[in-house]
Short mmCIF file of C-alpha atoms and ligand atoms in Angstrom, two decimals:
data_model
loop_
_atom_site.label_atom_id
_atom_site.label_comp_id
_atom_site.label_asym_id
_atom_site.label_seq_id
_atom_site.Cartn_x
_atom_site.Cartn_y
_atom_site.Cartn_z
CA MET A 1 10.08 -51.48 -40.07
CA GLU A 2 9.21 -49.98 -43.36
CA VAL A 3 8.02 -51.94 -46.23
CA TYR A 4 9.79 -51.41 -49.31
CA ALA A 5 8.22 -54.24 -52.03
CA ASP A 6 5.20 -56.34 -53.11
CA TYR A 7 6.88 -59.48 -54.56
CA HIS A 8 3.15 -61.04 -54.79
CA THR A 9 1.04 -59.09 -57.35
CA HIS A 10 -1.04 -60.67 -59.91
CA THR A 11 -2.70 -58.63 -63.28
CA HIS A 12 -4.73 -59.56 -66.18
CA HIS A 13 -2.80 -61.97 -67.63
CA SER A 14 -3.69 -64.49 -65.00
CA HIS A 15 -6.66 -64.32 -62.24
CA GLY A 16 -5.46 -60.49 -61.63
CA GLN A 17 -7.48 -57.56 -62.63
CA GLY A 18 -5.21 -54.57 -63.34
CA THR A 19 -2.84 -54.22 -66.07
CA ILE A 20 0.96 -54.55 -65.33
CA ARG A 21 0.87 -50.31 -65.26
CA GLU A 22 -1.95 -50.22 -63.18
CA ASN A 23 -0.17 -52.20 -60.46
CA ILE A 24 3.08 -50.62 -61.07
CA GLU A 25 1.10 -47.15 -60.57
CA ALA A 26 -0.55 -48.30 -57.18
CA ALA A 27 3.38 -49.47 -56.24
CA ILE A 28 4.12 -46.05 -56.63
CA GLU A 29 1.40 -44.52 -54.96
CA GLN A 30 2.04 -46.61 -52.01
CA GLY A 31 5.82 -45.49 -51.78
CA LEU A 32 6.89 -49.08 -52.45
CA GLU A 33 10.94 -48.96 -54.24
CA GLU A 34 10.19 -52.49 -55.61
CA ILE A 35 7.24 -54.53 -57.19
CA ALA A 36 6.93 -58.11 -59.09
CA ILE A 37 4.46 -58.94 -61.02
CA ALA A 38 4.09 -62.62 -60.04
CA ASP A 39 0.97 -64.42 -62.49
CA HIS A 40 -0.35 -67.44 -62.24
CA GLY A 41 1.23 -69.93 -63.86
CA PRO A 42 -0.40 -71.60 -66.76
CA ALA A 43 -1.25 -74.59 -64.92
CA SER A 44 -4.26 -72.26 -62.57
CA HIS A 45 -7.27 -73.79 -63.21
CA SER A 46 -10.80 -74.24 -61.73
CA LEU A 47 -13.67 -74.73 -63.36
CA VAL A 48 -12.04 -72.13 -65.95
CA LYS A 49 -8.51 -71.63 -67.13
CA LEU A 50 -6.90 -69.30 -64.26
CA GLY A 51 -2.94 -69.36 -65.24
CA VAL A 52 -1.46 -67.38 -68.22
CA GLU A 53 -1.79 -68.72 -71.41
CA ASP A 54 1.04 -70.83 -71.44
CA ALA A 55 4.75 -70.93 -69.97
CA VAL A 56 6.33 -68.48 -73.28
CA THR A 57 3.61 -65.99 -71.89
CA LEU A 58 5.94 -65.00 -69.06
CA LEU A 59 8.16 -64.41 -71.07
CA GLU A 60 5.92 -61.57 -73.46
CA ILE A 61 4.97 -60.15 -69.80
CA LYS A 62 8.97 -59.88 -68.59
CA LYS A 63 9.69 -57.69 -71.71
CA LYS A 64 6.94 -55.32 -70.74
CA VAL A 65 7.95 -55.52 -67.33
CA GLU A 66 11.45 -54.78 -68.66
CA LYS A 67 10.01 -51.51 -70.82
CA TYR A 68 7.84 -49.81 -67.61
CA ASP A 69 10.97 -50.30 -65.57
CA ARG A 70 12.60 -48.04 -67.83
CA LEU A 71 9.56 -45.73 -67.77
CA TYR A 72 9.55 -45.45 -64.29
CA PRO A 73 12.64 -44.72 -62.83
CA GLU A 74 11.31 -44.05 -59.55
CA ILE A 75 10.45 -48.06 -58.86
CA LYS A 76 12.25 -51.25 -59.46
CA VAL A 77 10.05 -53.23 -61.43
CA LEU A 78 10.38 -57.20 -61.36
CA SER A 79 9.59 -59.84 -63.49
CA ALA A 80 7.80 -63.20 -61.57
CA VAL A 81 5.09 -66.16 -60.99
CA GLU A 82 3.44 -67.84 -58.75
CA ALA A 83 4.16 -71.56 -60.62
CA ASN A 84 2.01 -74.30 -59.91
CA VAL A 85 3.03 -77.29 -57.63
CA VAL A 86 1.61 -80.09 -60.54
CA SER A 87 3.47 -83.66 -59.87
CA LEU A 88 4.70 -86.12 -57.03
CA GLU A 89 7.56 -85.39 -57.99
CA GLY A 90 7.20 -82.14 -57.68
CA GLU A 91 7.35 -80.34 -60.78
CA LEU A 92 6.49 -76.82 -61.58
CA ASP A 93 4.02 -75.93 -64.49
CA VAL A 94 6.59 -73.74 -65.55
CA PRO A 95 10.21 -74.69 -66.72
CA ASN A 96 12.84 -74.16 -65.67
CA PHE A 97 14.61 -72.23 -68.59
CA ILE A 98 11.66 -69.88 -68.00
CA LEU A 99 12.17 -69.57 -64.73
CA LYS A 100 15.68 -68.82 -64.92
CA GLU A 101 14.60 -65.50 -67.00
CA LEU A 102 12.86 -63.96 -64.35
CA ASP A 103 13.58 -61.76 -61.52
CA LYS A 104 11.91 -63.94 -58.74
CA VAL A 105 10.18 -67.24 -58.50
CA LEU A 106 7.35 -67.87 -56.21
CA VAL A 107 6.02 -71.14 -55.83
CA GLY A 108 1.88 -72.27 -54.50
CA PHE A 109 0.90 -75.25 -53.35
CA HIS A 110 -2.44 -74.80 -55.08
CA LEU A 111 -5.15 -77.27 -55.35
CA PHE A 112 -7.18 -76.08 -57.74
CA VAL A 113 -4.29 -77.05 -60.35
CA LYS A 114 -4.77 -79.14 -63.89
CA PRO A 115 -2.08 -81.49 -63.04
CA ALA A 116 0.01 -83.36 -64.66
CA SER A 117 -1.73 -86.55 -64.80
CA TRP A 118 -4.07 -88.32 -63.25
CA ARG A 119 -1.75 -89.88 -60.60
CA ASP A 120 -1.26 -86.44 -59.45
CA ALA A 121 -4.73 -85.10 -59.55
CA VAL A 122 -5.50 -88.63 -57.56
CA GLY A 123 -2.08 -88.19 -55.12
CA ILE A 124 -2.74 -84.15 -54.77
CA ILE A 125 -6.17 -83.24 -54.93
CA PHE A 126 -8.30 -85.98 -54.35
CA ASN A 127 -6.37 -86.72 -51.76
CA ASN A 128 -6.72 -83.38 -49.91
CA LEU A 129 -9.33 -81.82 -51.05
CA VAL A 130 -11.43 -85.00 -50.17
CA LEU A 131 -9.34 -87.87 -47.52
CA GLU A 132 -7.85 -85.14 -45.65
CA GLN A 133 -11.02 -83.14 -45.06
CA VAL A 134 -12.68 -86.05 -43.77
CA GLY A 135 -9.76 -86.83 -41.42
CA ILE A 136 -8.50 -90.65 -44.18
CA LYS A 137 -4.36 -90.88 -44.68
CA GLN A 138 -3.94 -87.37 -42.52
CA GLU A 139 -0.52 -87.66 -41.52
CA GLU A 140 0.28 -89.01 -44.38
CA ILE A 141 -0.74 -86.59 -47.12
CA ARG A 142 0.43 -84.02 -44.49
CA TYR A 143 3.92 -85.88 -45.27
CA GLN A 144 2.85 -86.34 -48.63
CA ASN A 145 2.17 -82.56 -48.66
CA THR A 146 5.64 -81.09 -47.48
CA GLU A 147 7.77 -83.60 -49.33
CA LEU A 148 6.28 -82.28 -52.38
CA LEU A 149 7.54 -78.25 -51.36
CA ILE A 150 10.44 -80.22 -50.60
CA LYS A 151 11.31 -81.63 -53.83
CA VAL A 152 10.62 -78.37 -55.61
CA MET A 153 12.86 -76.65 -53.24
CA ASN A 154 15.43 -79.41 -54.86
CA ASN A 155 14.82 -79.66 -58.02
CA TYR A 156 14.19 -76.01 -58.90
CA ASP A 157 16.22 -72.23 -57.78
CA ILE A 158 13.03 -70.80 -55.82
CA ASP A 159 12.51 -67.63 -53.72
CA ILE A 160 9.48 -67.68 -52.11
CA ILE A 161 6.51 -70.37 -51.00
CA THR A 162 3.48 -68.26 -51.04
CA HIS A 163 1.25 -69.27 -47.98
CA PRO A 164 2.58 -72.18 -47.02
CA GLY A 165 -0.39 -74.20 -44.71
CA TYR A 166 -3.26 -72.29 -47.03
CA GLN A 167 -5.51 -75.19 -48.45
CA ILE A 168 -3.25 -77.73 -47.40
CA ASN A 169 -1.99 -79.47 -44.40
CA ILE A 170 2.18 -78.97 -43.95
CA ASP A 171 4.60 -79.98 -41.22
CA THR A 172 5.47 -76.19 -40.89
CA VAL A 173 8.65 -77.17 -38.84
CA THR A 174 10.21 -79.49 -41.59
CA LEU A 175 9.53 -76.90 -44.29
CA ALA A 176 11.35 -73.95 -42.46
CA GLN A 177 13.85 -76.15 -41.47
CA LYS A 178 14.08 -76.95 -45.28
CA ALA A 179 13.48 -73.50 -46.76
CA ALA A 180 16.03 -71.99 -44.47
CA LYS A 181 18.66 -74.60 -45.81
CA HIS A 182 17.55 -73.31 -49.79
CA ASN A 183 17.59 -69.63 -48.84
CA VAL A 184 13.54 -69.66 -49.58
CA ALA A 185 11.68 -67.50 -48.13
CA LEU A 186 7.71 -68.29 -46.61
CA GLU A 187 5.23 -65.91 -47.16
CA ILE A 188 3.04 -63.93 -44.64
CA ASN A 189 0.13 -63.64 -46.84
CA THR A 190 -1.99 -61.21 -46.24
CA LYS A 191 -5.20 -62.17 -48.50
CA HIS A 192 -4.72 -66.27 -46.79
CA LEU A 193 -3.16 -64.63 -43.15
CA PRO A 194 -1.89 -67.76 -41.28
CA LYS A 195 -1.93 -68.66 -37.36
CA LYS A 196 0.22 -66.42 -35.48
CA GLU A 197 1.51 -69.63 -33.64
CA TYR A 198 2.67 -71.35 -37.93
CA ILE A 199 4.84 -68.38 -37.89
CA LYS A 200 6.54 -68.06 -34.63
CA LYS A 201 7.44 -72.14 -35.64
CA ALA A 202 9.04 -71.60 -38.92
CA ALA A 203 10.52 -68.56 -37.33
CA ALA A 204 12.33 -70.46 -34.59
CA GLN A 205 14.19 -72.59 -37.65
CA GLY A 206 15.88 -69.40 -39.07
CA VAL A 207 14.14 -69.00 -41.89
CA LYS A 208 13.18 -65.67 -43.67
CA PHE A 209 9.94 -64.36 -44.67
CA SER A 210 8.27 -62.07 -47.64
CA LEU A 211 5.53 -60.19 -46.96
CA GLY A 212 2.72 -60.66 -49.59
CA SER A 213 -0.33 -58.91 -50.94
CA ASP A 214 -1.35 -60.94 -53.55
CA ALA A 215 -3.76 -58.54 -54.82
CA HIS A 216 -5.72 -59.44 -57.50
CA LYS A 217 -6.67 -55.46 -57.94
CA PRO A 218 -4.12 -52.67 -58.10
CA LYS A 219 -6.25 -51.03 -55.74
CA ARG A 220 -4.56 -53.87 -53.12
CA VAL A 221 -0.85 -53.86 -54.62
CA GLY A 222 1.37 -52.99 -51.07
CA ASP A 223 -1.27 -54.17 -48.60
CA VAL A 224 0.57 -55.91 -45.96
CA LYS A 225 -0.21 -54.08 -42.94
CA ASP A 226 -2.08 -57.03 -41.43
CA SER A 227 1.38 -59.58 -42.36
CA LEU A 228 3.95 -56.81 -40.77
CA ALA A 229 1.75 -56.33 -37.49
CA ILE A 230 2.26 -60.33 -37.46
CA ALA A 231 5.58 -60.55 -38.36
CA LYS A 232 6.18 -57.39 -35.19
CA GLN A 233 4.16 -58.76 -32.68
CA ILE A 234 6.19 -62.10 -33.29
CA GLY A 235 9.08 -59.96 -32.85
CA LEU A 236 10.95 -60.70 -36.33
CA THR A 237 13.30 -58.02 -37.00
CA ALA A 238 13.95 -56.20 -40.20
CA ASP A 239 16.90 -58.38 -41.54
CA ARG A 240 14.49 -62.01 -41.39
CA ILE A 241 11.62 -60.40 -44.08
CA ILE A 242 12.98 -60.04 -47.21
CA ASN A 243 11.19 -57.31 -48.52
CA VAL A 244 11.40 -54.52 -45.00
CA LYS A 245 14.66 -52.72 -44.18
ZN1 ZN B 301 -1.79 -68.51 -54.25
ZN1 ZN B 302 -1.08 -65.63 -55.52
#
């Protein structure tokens, strides 16, 4: 099995360090045939803003991506985003008309985001960061988290859910069943490597996977060897992984 693409890389437009060009050159060095520039959506936030300036910035990045795609014929450069879930209704921080312009739409359920409202802040962040951790309402929160990602798949045309289960409690089997139905790949993220047992459970539902580096520095672009190793260990074949041939 050979990895030919990395669809999860960040640049200085959000929380990453390198430029688009540096990520592309690193990808070429790794022998990749495709790379996506998937910066964090505008709601990414901890004490400081971590995402792109605003959703429209993604269209500016797309223009640069198209320029570099022509400049580097040896690799296909794709425009993308790692959008955030920001409301209990399953809304993302990037409107549909912008998502439609991008080559790939990745969605990450991050807790460090600026939610759409106070109600969403309590429902999403407080529940997961406080109550879940101390063991209160765990079943309810797990159900809500899973439902939120399902709502996102109903509301938007997305390609990949990044690091499912990282920071949040989800029902892997239910999520994988719905993702398979919507043709959404679940990511095996090298930076936040999931437990083998969860990937096994998800794989049994027929869902596809994507191996992502989640590189925030150019030197990590294409670094998915740990994800690939797990995929091999549980017997996934290339037809089950969207960036492997
Ligand atoms: Zn992420
Ligand atoms: Zn990421």
